[in-house]
Coordinates of C-alpha atoms in Angstrom, one line a residue:
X1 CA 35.5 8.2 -30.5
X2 CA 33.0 8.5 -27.2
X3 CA 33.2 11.3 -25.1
X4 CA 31.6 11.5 -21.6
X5 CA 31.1 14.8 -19.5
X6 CA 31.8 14.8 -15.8
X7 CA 29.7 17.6 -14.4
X8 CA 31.9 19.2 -11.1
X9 CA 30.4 21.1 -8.8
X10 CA 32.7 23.7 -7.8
X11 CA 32.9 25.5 -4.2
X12 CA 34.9 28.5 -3.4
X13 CA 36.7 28.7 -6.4
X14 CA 36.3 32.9 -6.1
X15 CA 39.9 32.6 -4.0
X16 CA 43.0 33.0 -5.7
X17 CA 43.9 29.5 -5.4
X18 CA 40.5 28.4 -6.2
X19 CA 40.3 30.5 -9.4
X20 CA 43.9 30.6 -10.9
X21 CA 45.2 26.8 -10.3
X22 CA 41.7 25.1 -10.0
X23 CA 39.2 26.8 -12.1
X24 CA 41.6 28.1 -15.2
X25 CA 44.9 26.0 -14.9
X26 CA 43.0 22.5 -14.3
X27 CA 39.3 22.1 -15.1
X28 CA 38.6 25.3 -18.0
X29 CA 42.4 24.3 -19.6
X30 CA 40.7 20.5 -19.6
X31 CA 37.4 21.3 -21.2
X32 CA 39.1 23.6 -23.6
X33 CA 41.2 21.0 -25.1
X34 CA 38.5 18.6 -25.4
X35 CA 38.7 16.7 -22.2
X36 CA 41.4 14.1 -21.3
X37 CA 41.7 10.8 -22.7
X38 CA 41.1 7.3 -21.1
X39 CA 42.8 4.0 -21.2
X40 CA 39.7 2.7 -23.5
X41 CA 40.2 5.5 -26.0
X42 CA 37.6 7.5 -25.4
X43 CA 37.5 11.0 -23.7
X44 CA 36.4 12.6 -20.9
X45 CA 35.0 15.9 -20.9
X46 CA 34.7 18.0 -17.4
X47 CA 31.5 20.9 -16.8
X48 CA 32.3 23.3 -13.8
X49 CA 28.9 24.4 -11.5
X50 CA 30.5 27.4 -9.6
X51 CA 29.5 27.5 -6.0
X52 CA 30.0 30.5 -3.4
X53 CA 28.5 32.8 -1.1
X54 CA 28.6 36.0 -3.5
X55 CA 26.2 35.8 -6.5
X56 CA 27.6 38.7 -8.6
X57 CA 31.2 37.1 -8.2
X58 CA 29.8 33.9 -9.8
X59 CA 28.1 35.5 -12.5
X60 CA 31.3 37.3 -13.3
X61 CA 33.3 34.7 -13.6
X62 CA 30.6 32.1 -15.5
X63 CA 30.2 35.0 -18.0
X64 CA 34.1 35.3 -18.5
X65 CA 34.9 31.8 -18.7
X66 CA 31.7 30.7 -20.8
X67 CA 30.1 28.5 -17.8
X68 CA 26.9 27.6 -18.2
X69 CA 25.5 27.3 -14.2
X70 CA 26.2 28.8 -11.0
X71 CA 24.9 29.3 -8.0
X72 CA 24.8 29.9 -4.1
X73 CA 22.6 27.2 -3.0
X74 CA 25.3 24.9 -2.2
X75 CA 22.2 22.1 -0.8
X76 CA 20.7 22.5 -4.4
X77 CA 23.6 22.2 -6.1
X78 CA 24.3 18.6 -4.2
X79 CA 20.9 17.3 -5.1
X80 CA 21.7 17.5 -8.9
X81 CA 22.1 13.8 -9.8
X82 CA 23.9 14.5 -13.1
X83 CA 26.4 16.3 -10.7
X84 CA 28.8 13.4 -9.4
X85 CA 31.8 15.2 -8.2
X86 CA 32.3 17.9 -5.5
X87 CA 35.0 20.2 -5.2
X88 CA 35.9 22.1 -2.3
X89 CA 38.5 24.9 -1.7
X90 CA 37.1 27.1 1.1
X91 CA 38.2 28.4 4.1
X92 CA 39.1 25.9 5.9
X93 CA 36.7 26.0 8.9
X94 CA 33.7 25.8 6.3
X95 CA 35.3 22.7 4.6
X96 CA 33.9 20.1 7.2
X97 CA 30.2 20.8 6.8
X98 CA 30.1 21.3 3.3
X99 CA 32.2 17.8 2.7
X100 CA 29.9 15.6 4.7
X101 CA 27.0 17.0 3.0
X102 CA 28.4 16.3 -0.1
X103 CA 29.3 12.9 0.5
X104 CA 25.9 11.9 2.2
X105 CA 24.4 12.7 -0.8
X106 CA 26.9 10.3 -2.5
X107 CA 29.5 12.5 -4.3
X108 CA 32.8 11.8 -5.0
X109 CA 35.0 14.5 -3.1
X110 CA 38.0 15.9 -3.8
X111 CA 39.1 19.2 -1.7
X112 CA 42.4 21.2 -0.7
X113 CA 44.0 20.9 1.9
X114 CA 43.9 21.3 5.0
X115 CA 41.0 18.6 5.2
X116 CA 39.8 20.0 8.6
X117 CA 41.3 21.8 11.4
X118 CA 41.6 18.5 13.8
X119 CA 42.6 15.3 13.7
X120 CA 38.8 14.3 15.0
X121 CA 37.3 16.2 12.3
X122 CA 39.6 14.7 9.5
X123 CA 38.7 10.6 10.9
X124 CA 34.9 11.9 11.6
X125 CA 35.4 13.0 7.3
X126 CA 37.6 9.9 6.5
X127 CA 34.6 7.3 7.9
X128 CA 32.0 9.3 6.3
X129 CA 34.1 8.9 3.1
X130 CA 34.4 5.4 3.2
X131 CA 30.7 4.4 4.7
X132 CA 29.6 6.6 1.4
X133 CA 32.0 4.1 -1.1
X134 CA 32.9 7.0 -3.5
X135 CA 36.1 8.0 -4.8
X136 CA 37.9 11.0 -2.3
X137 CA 40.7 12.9 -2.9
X138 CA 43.1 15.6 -1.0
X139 CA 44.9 18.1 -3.0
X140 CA 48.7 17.3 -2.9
X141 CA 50.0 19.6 -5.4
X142 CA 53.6 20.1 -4.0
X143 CA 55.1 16.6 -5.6
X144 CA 53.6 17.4 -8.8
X145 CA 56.1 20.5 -9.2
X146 CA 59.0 20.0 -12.0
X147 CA 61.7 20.2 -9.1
X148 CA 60.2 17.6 -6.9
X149 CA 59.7 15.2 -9.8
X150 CA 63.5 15.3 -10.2
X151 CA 64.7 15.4 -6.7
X152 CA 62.0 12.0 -6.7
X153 CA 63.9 11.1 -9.2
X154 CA 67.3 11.0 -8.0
X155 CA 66.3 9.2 -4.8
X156 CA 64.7 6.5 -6.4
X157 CA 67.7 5.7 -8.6
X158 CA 70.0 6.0 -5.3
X159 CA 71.9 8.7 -6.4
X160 CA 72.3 10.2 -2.5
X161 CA 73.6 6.7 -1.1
X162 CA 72.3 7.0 2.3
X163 CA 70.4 10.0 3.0
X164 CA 71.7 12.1 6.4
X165 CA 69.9 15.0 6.3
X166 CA 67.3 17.2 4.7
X167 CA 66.8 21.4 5.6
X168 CA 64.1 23.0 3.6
X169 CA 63.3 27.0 3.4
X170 CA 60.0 27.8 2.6
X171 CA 58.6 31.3 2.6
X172 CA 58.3 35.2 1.7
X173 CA 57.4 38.3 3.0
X174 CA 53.5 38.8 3.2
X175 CA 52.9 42.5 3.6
X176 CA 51.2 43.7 6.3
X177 CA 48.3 46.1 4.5
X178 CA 48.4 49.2 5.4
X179 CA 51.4 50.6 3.5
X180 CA 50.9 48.3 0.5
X181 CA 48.2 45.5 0.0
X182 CA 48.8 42.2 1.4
X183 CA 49.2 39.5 -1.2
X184 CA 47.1 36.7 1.1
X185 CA 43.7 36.8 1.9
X186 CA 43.7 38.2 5.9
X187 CA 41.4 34.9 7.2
X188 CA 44.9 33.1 7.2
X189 CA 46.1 35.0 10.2
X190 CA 43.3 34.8 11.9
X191 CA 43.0 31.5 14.4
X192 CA 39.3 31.6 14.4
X193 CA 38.9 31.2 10.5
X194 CA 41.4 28.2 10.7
X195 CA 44.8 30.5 9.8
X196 CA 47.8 29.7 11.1
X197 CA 51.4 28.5 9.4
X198 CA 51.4 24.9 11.1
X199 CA 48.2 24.1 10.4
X200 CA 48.9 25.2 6.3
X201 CA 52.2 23.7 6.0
X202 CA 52.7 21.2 7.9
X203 CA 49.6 19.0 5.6
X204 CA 51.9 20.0 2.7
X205 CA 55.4 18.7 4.4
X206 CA 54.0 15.7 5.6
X207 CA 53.1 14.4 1.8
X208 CA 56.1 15.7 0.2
X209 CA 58.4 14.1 3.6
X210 CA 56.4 10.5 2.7
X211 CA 56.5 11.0 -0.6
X212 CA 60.8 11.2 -1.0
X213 CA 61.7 10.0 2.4
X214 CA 59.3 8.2 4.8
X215 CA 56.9 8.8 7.4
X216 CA 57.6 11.2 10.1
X217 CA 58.6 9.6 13.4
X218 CA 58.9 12.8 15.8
X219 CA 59.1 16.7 15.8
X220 CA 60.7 19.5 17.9
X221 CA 58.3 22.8 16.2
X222 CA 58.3 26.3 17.7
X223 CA 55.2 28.3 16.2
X224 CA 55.6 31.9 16.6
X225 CA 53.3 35.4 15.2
X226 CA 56.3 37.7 14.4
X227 CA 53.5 40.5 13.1
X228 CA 50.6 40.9 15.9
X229 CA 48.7 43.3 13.6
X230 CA 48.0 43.3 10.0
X231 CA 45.1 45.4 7.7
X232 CA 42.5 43.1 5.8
X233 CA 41.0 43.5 2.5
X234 CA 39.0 46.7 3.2
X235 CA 42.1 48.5 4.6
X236 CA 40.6 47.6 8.6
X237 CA 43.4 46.9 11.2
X238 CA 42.9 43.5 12.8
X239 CA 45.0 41.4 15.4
X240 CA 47.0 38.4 13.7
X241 CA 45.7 35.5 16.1
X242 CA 47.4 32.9 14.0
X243 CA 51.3 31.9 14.1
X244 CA 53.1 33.4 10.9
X245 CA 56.2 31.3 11.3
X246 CA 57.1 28.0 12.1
X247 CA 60.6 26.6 12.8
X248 CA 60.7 22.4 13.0
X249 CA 62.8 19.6 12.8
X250 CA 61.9 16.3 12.0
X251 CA 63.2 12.5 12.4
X252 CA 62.3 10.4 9.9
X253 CA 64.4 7.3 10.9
X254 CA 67.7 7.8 10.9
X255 CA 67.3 11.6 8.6
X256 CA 67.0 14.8 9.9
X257 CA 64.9 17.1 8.5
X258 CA 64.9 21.0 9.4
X259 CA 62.5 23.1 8.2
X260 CA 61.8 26.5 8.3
X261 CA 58.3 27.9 7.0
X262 CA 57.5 32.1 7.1
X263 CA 55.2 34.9 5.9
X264 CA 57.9 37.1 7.3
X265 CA 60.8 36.6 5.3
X266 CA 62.9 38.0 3.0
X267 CA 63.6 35.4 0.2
X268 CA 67.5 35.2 -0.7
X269 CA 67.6 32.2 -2.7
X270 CA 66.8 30.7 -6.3
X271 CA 62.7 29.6 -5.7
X272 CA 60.3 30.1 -2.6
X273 CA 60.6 27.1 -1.7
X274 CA 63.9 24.9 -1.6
X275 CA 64.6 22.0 -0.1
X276 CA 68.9 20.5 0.2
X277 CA 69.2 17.1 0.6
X278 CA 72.2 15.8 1.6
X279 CA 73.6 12.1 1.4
X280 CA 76.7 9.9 1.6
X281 CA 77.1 9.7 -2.6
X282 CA 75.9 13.4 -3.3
X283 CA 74.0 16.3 -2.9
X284 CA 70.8 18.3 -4.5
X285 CA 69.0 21.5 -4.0
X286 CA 65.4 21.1 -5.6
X287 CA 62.8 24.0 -5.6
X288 CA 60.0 24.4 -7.7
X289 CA 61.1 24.1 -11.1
X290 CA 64.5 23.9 -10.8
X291 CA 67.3 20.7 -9.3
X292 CA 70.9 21.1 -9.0
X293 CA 73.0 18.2 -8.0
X294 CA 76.5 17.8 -6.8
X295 CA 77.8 14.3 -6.8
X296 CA 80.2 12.6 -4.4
X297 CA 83.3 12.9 -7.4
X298 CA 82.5 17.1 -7.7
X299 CA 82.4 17.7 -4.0
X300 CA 85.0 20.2 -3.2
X301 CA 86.9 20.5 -0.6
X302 CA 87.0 23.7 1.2
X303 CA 89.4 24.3 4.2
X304 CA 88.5 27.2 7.3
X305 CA 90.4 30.1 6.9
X306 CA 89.3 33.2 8.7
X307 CA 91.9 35.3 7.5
X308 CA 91.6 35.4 3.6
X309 CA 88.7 35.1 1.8
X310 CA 87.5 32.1 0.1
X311 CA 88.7 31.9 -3.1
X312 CA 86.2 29.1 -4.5
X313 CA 82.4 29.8 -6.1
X314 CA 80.5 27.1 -4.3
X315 CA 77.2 28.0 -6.2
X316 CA 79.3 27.1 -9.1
X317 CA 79.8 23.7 -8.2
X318 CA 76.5 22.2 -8.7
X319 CA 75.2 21.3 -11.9
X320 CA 71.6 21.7 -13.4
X321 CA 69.0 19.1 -13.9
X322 CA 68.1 19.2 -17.3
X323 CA 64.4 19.4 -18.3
X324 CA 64.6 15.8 -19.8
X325 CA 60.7 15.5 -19.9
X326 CA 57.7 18.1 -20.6
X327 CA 56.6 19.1 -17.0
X328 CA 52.4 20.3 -16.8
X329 CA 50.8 22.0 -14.4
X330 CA 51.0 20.0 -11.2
X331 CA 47.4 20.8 -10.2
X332 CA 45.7 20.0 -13.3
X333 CA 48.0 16.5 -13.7
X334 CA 46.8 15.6 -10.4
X335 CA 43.2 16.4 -11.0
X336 CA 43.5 14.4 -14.2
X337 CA 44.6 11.5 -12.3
X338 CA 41.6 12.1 -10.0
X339 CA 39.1 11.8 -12.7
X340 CA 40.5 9.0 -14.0
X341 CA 39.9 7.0 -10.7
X342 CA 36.7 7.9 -10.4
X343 CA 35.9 6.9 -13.9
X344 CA 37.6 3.6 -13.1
X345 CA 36.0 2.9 -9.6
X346 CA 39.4 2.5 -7.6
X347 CA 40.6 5.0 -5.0
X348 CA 42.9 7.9 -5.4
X349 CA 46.5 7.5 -3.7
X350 CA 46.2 10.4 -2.2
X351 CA 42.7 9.6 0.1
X352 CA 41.0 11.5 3.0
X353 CA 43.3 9.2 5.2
X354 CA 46.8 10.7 3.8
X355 CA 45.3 14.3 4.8
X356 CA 44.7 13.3 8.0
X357 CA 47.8 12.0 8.7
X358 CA 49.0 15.7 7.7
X359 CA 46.7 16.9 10.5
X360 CA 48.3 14.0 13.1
X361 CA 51.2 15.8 11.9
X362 CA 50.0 19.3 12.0
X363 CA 48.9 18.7 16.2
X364 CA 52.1 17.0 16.9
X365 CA 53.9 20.4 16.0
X366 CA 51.8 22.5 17.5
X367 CA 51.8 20.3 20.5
X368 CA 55.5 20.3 20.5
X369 CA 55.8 23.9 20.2
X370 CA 53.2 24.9 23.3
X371 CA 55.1 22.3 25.5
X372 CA 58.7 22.9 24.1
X373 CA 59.8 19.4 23.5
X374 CA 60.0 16.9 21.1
X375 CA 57.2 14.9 20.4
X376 CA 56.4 11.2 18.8
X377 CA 53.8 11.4 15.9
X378 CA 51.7 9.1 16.5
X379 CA 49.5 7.9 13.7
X380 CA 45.9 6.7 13.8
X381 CA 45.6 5.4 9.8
X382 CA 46.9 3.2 7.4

């Protein structure tokens, strides 16, 4: 059996995302186990270069995980020719430099999300991506979770009838710093360093909304900063220039989806996320992990009565998707995928041109919210 190694040049994978989902879960849980087979038999084996800003970071992590090269000299590391794949998961206002210099020296890319902070910037990265002719990719790790693969599921085999409406609740409390730590890094509420709810989430609801439902026709968004002042990682105060919260609802033909994304909640449901879909034949509630379902023949049927007490359990009423399959981690299946397009030469569904239609997305919101009205997305790509 033949094995190839993919060297992967690495950058900012000292974040938590960066290290804990992209670096362990994916790349280090690949190598480990040998690499990951192709259609032809043989394997392919995967070599991080770690790239950042702080040397003693790198070495820290290279010497803990076994890695053989890092560095800080992002322009060296591009000029590696045995190096064919670059990784990004930065800040996002340092993303756009570093992706066009990686793909003019004639990388494959594949990067988080968001791809840039503006619809221009995404297009100016999209052509650059295709006059290169390498394989680009845009994190879209949300439909890759165990509950979304089942709520997937039950859509494709038509289980809601016709779907009427969608309301999603995404969101936790993020500490402000100065009694207890935050839990996310402080650049996120910050507007210059490319923080900000909308401009985080909306990229993610736009793939997972085309992914089960369709393409977003309009939105009505109100983006708000419920906490004006937070404490960064040194324990310094710091204004919150960035919206925090970010009520929407979306038409995606004839469905209505409301969502509502916050770092200043408290959670009182099942998962972090959750999204109910509701339709003619049934009913689901999917979240991360977990899909519960109630079908048109289990629906009960409650009457108002203000003066007594309901005397029915409606969270009883829905049944469990079982775990009928063996569910991965969603980052490291989609980065599999990933390298096997590049080793096969085609492109990766998800492109430079899905991420951008997340930002189309992202500036129709925050349009709509600055002008208080609804407003048409309209899209610039295929």
């Amino acid at each position: 059996m033949s094995v190839r190694t993919q060297r992967i040049i690495m950058n900012g994978i000292t974040g938590r995302m960066g290290y804990r989902q992209h670096l362990v879960r994916s790349i280090l849980a690949i190598r480990d186990e040998g690499g990951i087979e192709l259609p032809d038999g043989s394997r392919l084996q995967v070599e991080p270069i770690l790239v950042g800003r702080n040397h003693d970071k790198l070495a820290e992590l290279a010497a803990r995980h076994d890695i053989a090269e890092f560095t800080t000299d992002l322009d060296g590391a591009l000029a590696d020719d045995t190096a064919s794949i670059y990784f990004d998961a930065q800040v996002t206002s340092e993303r756009k430099k570093a992706i066009l210099k990686a793909l003019a020296a004639g990388k494959h890319v594949y990067t988080e999300k968001p791809l840039a902070e503006t619809v221009e910037e995404g297009l100016e990265i999209a052509e650059a991506g295709a006059a290169a002719g390498t394989v680009n990719g845009v994190v879209h790790d949300k439909i890759y979770l165990p509950g979304l693969i089942k709520l997937k599921r039950l859509v494709d085999s038509g289980f809601f009838g016709r779907i009427l409406s969608v309301r999603g609740e995404f969101g936790y409390w993020v500490f402000e710093g100065d009694l207890i730590p935050a839990q996310r890094p402080s650049w996120n509420y910050r507007a210059a360093d490319g923080g900000g709810m909308v401009l985080d989430m909306f990229c993610h609801w736009n793939y997972v909304f085309e992914h089960l439902f369709g393409r977003v026709d309009s939105v009505i968004a109100k983006a708000v900063t419920h906490i004006p002042e937070r404490w960064d990682e040194r324990g310094e105060r710091y204004d919150a220039t960035a919206d925090d919260a970010a009520y929407a609802i979306f038409e995606i033909g004839d469905t209505i989806v409301q969502m509502n994304s916050s770092w200043a909640v408290r959670v009182e449901r099942k998962e972090l996320v959750e999204f109910q879909v509701d339709g003619t034949h049934g009913s689901a509630v999917a979240g991360l992990f977990g899909c519960r379902v109630q079908p048109r023949v289990r629906t009960p049927k409650p009457v108002w009565n203000p003066d007594l007490p309901t005397d029915q359990d409606f969270r009883s009423q829905w049944d469990e998707v079982p775990d009928n399959q063996e569910f991965g981690n969603g980052f490291r299946a989609q980065w599999e995928e990933y390298l096997r397009d590049v080793v096969a030469g085609r492109p990766h569904p998800y492109d430079f041109m899905s991420a951008v239609r997340g930002l189309e997305l992202v500036e129709a919101g925050l349009q709509s919210s600055a002008e208080g009205r609804r407003v048409e997305v309209e899209t610039r790509t295929s």
